Amino acid sequence: MSRIEEVVADLRAEGDQLEDLVVLLPEEGWRTPTPAAGWDVAHQVAHLAWTDEGAVHAMTDKAAWDATVEAALADPDGFVDRAAAEGAAVPPAELLARWRTARAAVVADLLSLPEGTRIPWFGPPMSATSMATARFMETWAHGRDVAGALGVELPPDDRVRHVVHLGVRTRGFAYQNRGLPVPTSEVRVRLTLPSGEEVDYGTPDTPHSVTGSAHDFALVVTQRLHPDDADLVAVGADAQEWLSTAQAFAGPPGPGRPAR
């Protein structure tokens, strides 16, 4: 399997896992509040449908993508919540069908793009593999929100490596997004995947490092877990500061989750 095929396969599996959680929910189940303030299960799925559609537009429909960017610029602090609320307002069966169509289109379009294609997004243009990784991260994070709302414990698995990779790559972005200077120091990241396999980014001689659980690191960089509650050890001021500002997703910096 090529790298893009591997990431897309994991993206499809992650979406299937989330769909299994919601496909048999009654109407009231879709209205269950999630850990994201003001969002219920329907908001979470609507957000994924909307962002998947946005990715499809970015790959295939310049006019539609440009309209999305214009809407974001017109209301940078509210356009994400507004799109989620509008999507959540329809009957659950209609919303689920919308998301199924969008995520299937994302998979098909990612696999059909010519090699070397750069895809516009809410930041620098990215490769198909990077877009697939970003879509995986979104699906993984919002799937955890839905599972938490429904009282379901999703088993950790090594697919989380994609979120870890994105979390490491977006260190500079997290600072820029908050209007902060980007550190020039390197932080070594050495984490253990659920299988026991280790992933290692950076060089051993840096005095700044983050070690521990890959699963918890992914929760921190998607702002689903407060760093104080994570099975992580940050050594050095730069590593500690990074975990407090980490953000692997596009958009305004969020408040994150409070410490337990």
CSV table of N, CA, C and O in Angstrom, one decimal, residues 17-78:
chain,number,residue,atom,x,y,z
A,17,GLN,N,-16.1,3.5,12.3
A,17,GLN,CA,-16.3,3.3,13.7
A,17,GLN,C,-17.2,4.3,14.3
A,17,GLN,O,-18.1,4.0,15.1
A,18,LEU,N,-17.1,5.6,13.9
A,18,LEU,CA,-18.0,6.6,14.3
A,18,LEU,C,-19.4,6.3,13.8
A,18,LEU,O,-20.4,6.5,14.6
A,19,GLU,N,-19.6,5.9,12.6
A,19,GLU,CA,-20.9,5.7,12.1
A,19,GLU,C,-21.6,4.6,12.8
A,19,GLU,O,-22.8,4.6,13.1
A,20,ASP,N,-20.8,3.6,13.2
A,20,ASP,CA,-21.4,2.5,14.0
A,20,ASP,C,-22.0,3.0,15.4
A,20,ASP,O,-22.9,2.4,15.9
A,21,LEU,N,-21.4,4.1,15.9
A,21,LEU,CA,-21.9,4.6,17.2
A,21,LEU,C,-23.2,5.3,17.0
A,21,LEU,O,-24.0,5.4,17.9
A,22,VAL,N,-23.5,5.9,15.8
A,22,VAL,CA,-24.6,6.8,15.7
A,22,VAL,C,-25.7,6.2,14.8
A,22,VAL,O,-26.9,6.7,14.9
A,23,VAL,N,-25.5,5.2,14.0
A,23,VAL,CA,-26.4,4.7,13.0
A,23,VAL,C,-27.7,4.3,13.6
A,23,VAL,O,-28.8,4.4,13.0
A,24,LEU,N,-27.7,3.7,14.8
A,24,LEU,CA,-29.0,3.2,15.4
A,24,LEU,C,-29.5,4.1,16.5
A,24,LEU,O,-30.4,3.7,17.2
A,25,LEU,N,-28.9,5.3,16.6
A,25,LEU,CA,-29.4,6.2,17.7
A,25,LEU,C,-30.8,6.7,17.4
A,25,LEU,O,-31.1,7.0,16.3
A,26,PRO,N,-31.6,6.7,18.4
A,26,PRO,CA,-32.9,7.4,18.3
A,26,PRO,C,-32.7,8.9,18.2
A,26,PRO,O,-31.6,9.4,18.5
A,27,GLU,N,-33.8,9.6,17.8
A,27,GLU,CA,-33.7,11.0,17.7
A,27,GLU,C,-33.1,11.7,18.9
A,27,GLU,O,-32.2,12.6,18.8
A,28,GLU,N,-33.6,11.3,20.1
A,28,GLU,CA,-33.1,11.9,21.3
A,28,GLU,C,-31.6,11.6,21.5
A,28,GLU,O,-30.9,12.4,22.2
A,29,GLY,N,-31.1,10.5,21.0
A,29,GLY,CA,-29.7,10.2,21.1
A,29,GLY,C,-28.8,11.2,20.4
A,29,GLY,O,-27.7,11.6,20.8
A,30,TRP,N,-29.3,11.7,19.3
A,30,TRP,CA,-28.6,12.7,18.5
A,30,TRP,C,-28.5,14.0,19.2
A,30,TRP,O,-27.7,14.9,18.8
A,31,ARG,N,-29.4,14.2,20.1
A,31,ARG,CA,-29.5,15.5,20.9
A,31,ARG,C,-28.7,15.4,22.2
A,31,ARG,O,-28.8,16.3,23.0
A,32,THR,N,-27.9,14.4,22.4
A,32,THR,CA,-27.1,14.2,23.6
A,32,THR,C,-26.0,15.2,23.6
A,32,THR,O,-25.2,15.3,22.6
A,33,PRO,N,-25.8,16.0,24.6
A,33,PRO,CA,-24.7,17.0,24.7
A,33,PRO,C,-23.4,16.3,24.7
A,33,PRO,O,-23.2,15.2,25.3
A,34,THR,N,-22.4,16.9,24.0
A,34,THR,CA,-21.0,16.3,24.0
A,34,THR,C,-20.1,17.2,24.8
A,34,THR,O,-20.5,18.3,25.3
A,35,PRO,N,-18.9,16.8,25.0
A,35,PRO,CA,-18.0,17.6,25.8
A,35,PRO,C,-17.7,19.0,25.2
A,35,PRO,O,-17.2,19.9,25.9
A,36,ALA,N,-18.0,19.2,23.9
A,36,ALA,CA,-17.8,20.5,23.3
A,36,ALA,C,-19.0,21.4,23.6
A,36,ALA,O,-20.1,21.0,23.3
A,37,ALA,N,-18.7,22.5,24.3
A,37,ALA,CA,-19.8,23.4,24.8
A,37,ALA,C,-20.7,23.7,23.6
A,37,ALA,O,-20.3,24.3,22.6
A,38,GLY,N,-22.0,23.5,23.9
A,38,GLY,CA,-23.1,23.9,22.9
A,38,GLY,C,-23.3,22.9,21.8
A,38,GLY,O,-24.2,23.2,20.9
A,39,TRP,N,-22.5,21.9,21.7
A,39,TRP,CA,-22.6,20.9,20.6
A,39,TRP,C,-23.1,19.6,21.1
A,39,TRP,O,-22.6,19.0,22.1
A,40,ASP,N,-24.2,19.1,20.4
A,40,ASP,CA,-24.6,17.7,20.7
A,40,ASP,C,-24.1,16.8,19.6
A,40,ASP,O,-23.2,17.2,18.8
A,41,VAL,N,-24.5,15.5,19.7
A,41,VAL,CA,-24.0,14.5,18.7
A,41,VAL,C,-24.3,15.0,17.3
A,41,VAL,O,-23.4,14.8,16.4
A,42,ALA,N,-25.4,15.5,17.0
A,42,ALA,CA,-25.7,16.0,15.7
A,42,ALA,C,-24.8,17.1,15.2
A,42,ALA,O,-24.4,17.1,14.0
A,43,HIS,N,-24.4,18.0,16.1
A,43,HIS,CA,-23.5,19.1,15.8
A,43,HIS,C,-22.1,18.4,15.3
A,43,HIS,O,-21.5,18.9,14.4
A,44,GLN,N,-21.7,17.4,16.1
A,44,GLN,CA,-20.4,16.8,15.8
A,44,GLN,C,-20.4,16.2,14.4
A,44,GLN,O,-19.5,16.4,13.6
A,45,VAL,N,-21.5,15.4,14.1
A,45,VAL,CA,-21.5,14.8,12.8
A,45,VAL,C,-21.7,15.8,11.6
A,45,VAL,O,-21.2,15.7,10.6
A,46,ALA,N,-22.5,16.9,11.9
A,46,ALA,CA,-22.7,17.9,10.9
A,46,ALA,C,-21.4,18.6,10.6
A,46,ALA,O,-21.1,19.0,9.5
A,47,HIS,N,-20.6,18.8,11.7
A,47,HIS,CA,-19.3,19.5,11.4
A,47,HIS,C,-18.4,18.6,10.5
A,47,HIS,O,-17.8,19.1,9.6
A,48,LEU,N,-18.4,17.3,10.8
A,48,LEU,CA,-17.6,16.4,9.9
A,48,LEU,C,-18.2,16.4,8.5
A,48,LEU,O,-17.4,16.4,7.5
A,49,ALA,N,-19.5,16.4,8.3
A,49,ALA,CA,-20.0,16.4,7.0
A,49,ALA,C,-19.6,17.7,6.3
A,49,ALA,O,-19.2,17.7,5.1
A,50,TRP,N,-19.7,18.8,7.0
A,50,TRP,CA,-19.4,20.2,6.4
A,50,TRP,C,-17.9,20.2,6.0
A,50,TRP,O,-17.6,20.7,4.9
A,51,THR,N,-17.0,19.8,6.9
A,51,THR,CA,-15.6,19.9,6.6
A,51,THR,C,-15.2,18.9,5.5
A,51,THR,O,-14.3,19.2,4.7
A,52,ASP,N,-15.9,17.7,5.5
A,52,ASP,CA,-15.6,16.8,4.4
A,52,ASP,C,-16.0,17.4,3.0
A,52,ASP,O,-15.3,17.3,2.0
A,53,GLU,N,-17.2,18.0,3.0
A,53,GLU,CA,-17.6,18.7,1.8
A,53,GLU,C,-16.7,19.8,1.4
A,53,GLU,O,-16.4,20.0,0.3
A,54,GLY,N,-16.2,20.5,2.4
A,54,GLY,CA,-15.2,21.6,2.1
A,54,GLY,C,-13.9,21.0,1.5
A,54,GLY,O,-13.4,21.6,0.6
A,55,ALA,N,-13.5,19.8,2.0
A,55,ALA,CA,-12.3,19.2,1.4
A,55,ALA,C,-12.6,18.8,0.0
A,55,ALA,O,-11.7,18.9,-0.9
A,56,VAL,N,-13.8,18.3,-0.3
A,56,VAL,CA,-14.1,17.9,-1.7
A,56,VAL,C,-14.1,19.1,-2.6
A,56,VAL,O,-13.6,19.1,-3.7
A,57,HIS,N,-14.7,20.2,-2.1
A,57,HIS,CA,-14.7,21.5,-2.9
A,57,HIS,C,-13.3,21.9,-3.1
A,57,HIS,O,-13.0,22.4,-4.2
A,58,ALA,N,-12.4,21.9,-2.1
A,58,ALA,CA,-11.0,22.3,-2.3
A,58,ALA,C,-10.3,21.5,-3.4
A,58,ALA,O,-9.4,22.0,-4.0
A,59,MET,N,-10.7,20.2,-3.5
A,59,MET,CA,-10.1,19.4,-4.5
A,59,MET,C,-10.7,19.5,-5.9
A,59,MET,O,-10.0,19.2,-6.9
A,60,THR,N,-12.0,19.8,-5.9
A,60,THR,CA,-12.7,19.6,-7.2
A,60,THR,C,-13.5,20.8,-7.7
A,60,THR,O,-13.9,20.9,-8.9
A,61,ASP,N,-13.8,21.8,-6.9
A,61,ASP,CA,-14.7,22.9,-7.2
A,61,ASP,C,-14.2,24.2,-6.7
A,61,ASP,O,-14.5,24.6,-5.6
A,62,LYS,N,-13.4,24.9,-7.5
A,62,LYS,CA,-12.7,26.2,-7.0
A,62,LYS,C,-13.8,27.2,-6.6
A,62,LYS,O,-13.6,27.9,-5.6
A,63,ALA,N,-14.8,27.4,-7.3
A,63,ALA,CA,-15.8,28.4,-7.0
A,63,ALA,C,-16.5,28.1,-5.6
A,63,ALA,O,-16.7,29.0,-4.8
A,64,ALA,N,-16.8,26.9,-5.4
A,64,ALA,CA,-17.4,26.5,-4.1
A,64,ALA,C,-16.4,26.7,-3.0
A,64,ALA,O,-16.8,27.1,-1.9
A,65,TRP,N,-15.2,26.3,-3.2
A,65,TRP,CA,-14.1,26.5,-2.2
A,65,TRP,C,-13.9,28.0,-1.9
A,65,TRP,O,-13.8,28.4,-0.7
A,66,ASP,N,-13.9,28.8,-2.9
A,66,ASP,CA,-13.7,30.3,-2.7
A,66,ASP,C,-14.8,30.8,-1.9
A,66,ASP,O,-14.6,31.7,-1.1
A,67,ALA,N,-16.1,30.3,-2.1
A,67,ALA,CA,-17.2,30.8,-1.4
A,67,ALA,C,-17.1,30.4,0.1
A,67,ALA,O,-17.5,31.2,1.0
A,68,THR,N,-16.5,29.3,0.4
A,68,THR,CA,-16.3,28.8,1.8
A,68,THR,C,-15.3,29.7,2.4
A,68,THR,O,-15.5,30.2,3.6
A,69,VAL,N,-14.2,30.1,1.7
A,69,VAL,CA,-13.2,31.0,2.3
A,69,VAL,C,-13.8,32.3,2.6
A,69,VAL,O,-13.5,32.9,3.6
A,70,GLU,N,-14.6,32.8,1.6
A,70,GLU,CA,-15.2,34.2,1.8
A,70,GLU,C,-16.1,34.2,3.0
A,70,GLU,O,-16.2,35.1,3.8
A,71,ALA,N,-16.9,33.1,3.3
A,71,ALA,CA,-17.8,33.0,4.4
A,71,ALA,C,-17.0,33.0,5.7
A,71,ALA,O,-17.3,33.6,6.7
A,72,ALA,N,-15.8,32.3,5.7
A,72,ALA,CA,-15.0,32.2,6.8
A,72,ALA,C,-14.4,33.6,7.2
A,72,ALA,O,-14.3,34.0,8.3
A,73,LEU,N,-14.0,34.3,6.1
A,73,LEU,CA,-13.4,35.6,6.4
A,73,LEU,C,-14.4,36.6,6.9
A,73,LEU,O,-14.1,37.5,7.6
A,74,ALA,N,-15.7,36.4,6.4
A,74,ALA,CA,-16.7,37.4,6.9
A,74,ALA,C,-17.1,37.2,8.3
A,74,ALA,O,-17.6,38.1,9.0
A,75,ASP,N,-16.9,35.9,8.8
A,75,ASP,CA,-17.3,35.7,10.2
A,75,ASP,C,-16.3,34.6,10.8
A,75,ASP,O,-16.7,33.5,11.1
A,76,PRO,N,-15.1,35.1,11.0
A,76,PRO,CA,-14.1,34.1,11.4
A,76,PRO,C,-14.3,33.4,12.8
A,76,PRO,O,-13.9,32.3,13.0
A,77,ASP,N,-15.0,34.1,13.7
A,77,ASP,CA,-15.3,33.5,15.0
A,77,ASP,C,-16.6,32.7,15.1
A,77,ASP,O,-16.8,31.9,16.0
A,78,GLY,N,-17.4,32.8,14.1
A,78,GLY,CA,-18.7,32.2,14.2
A,78,GLY,C,-19.1,31.2,13.1
A,78,GLY,O,-20.1,30.5,13.2
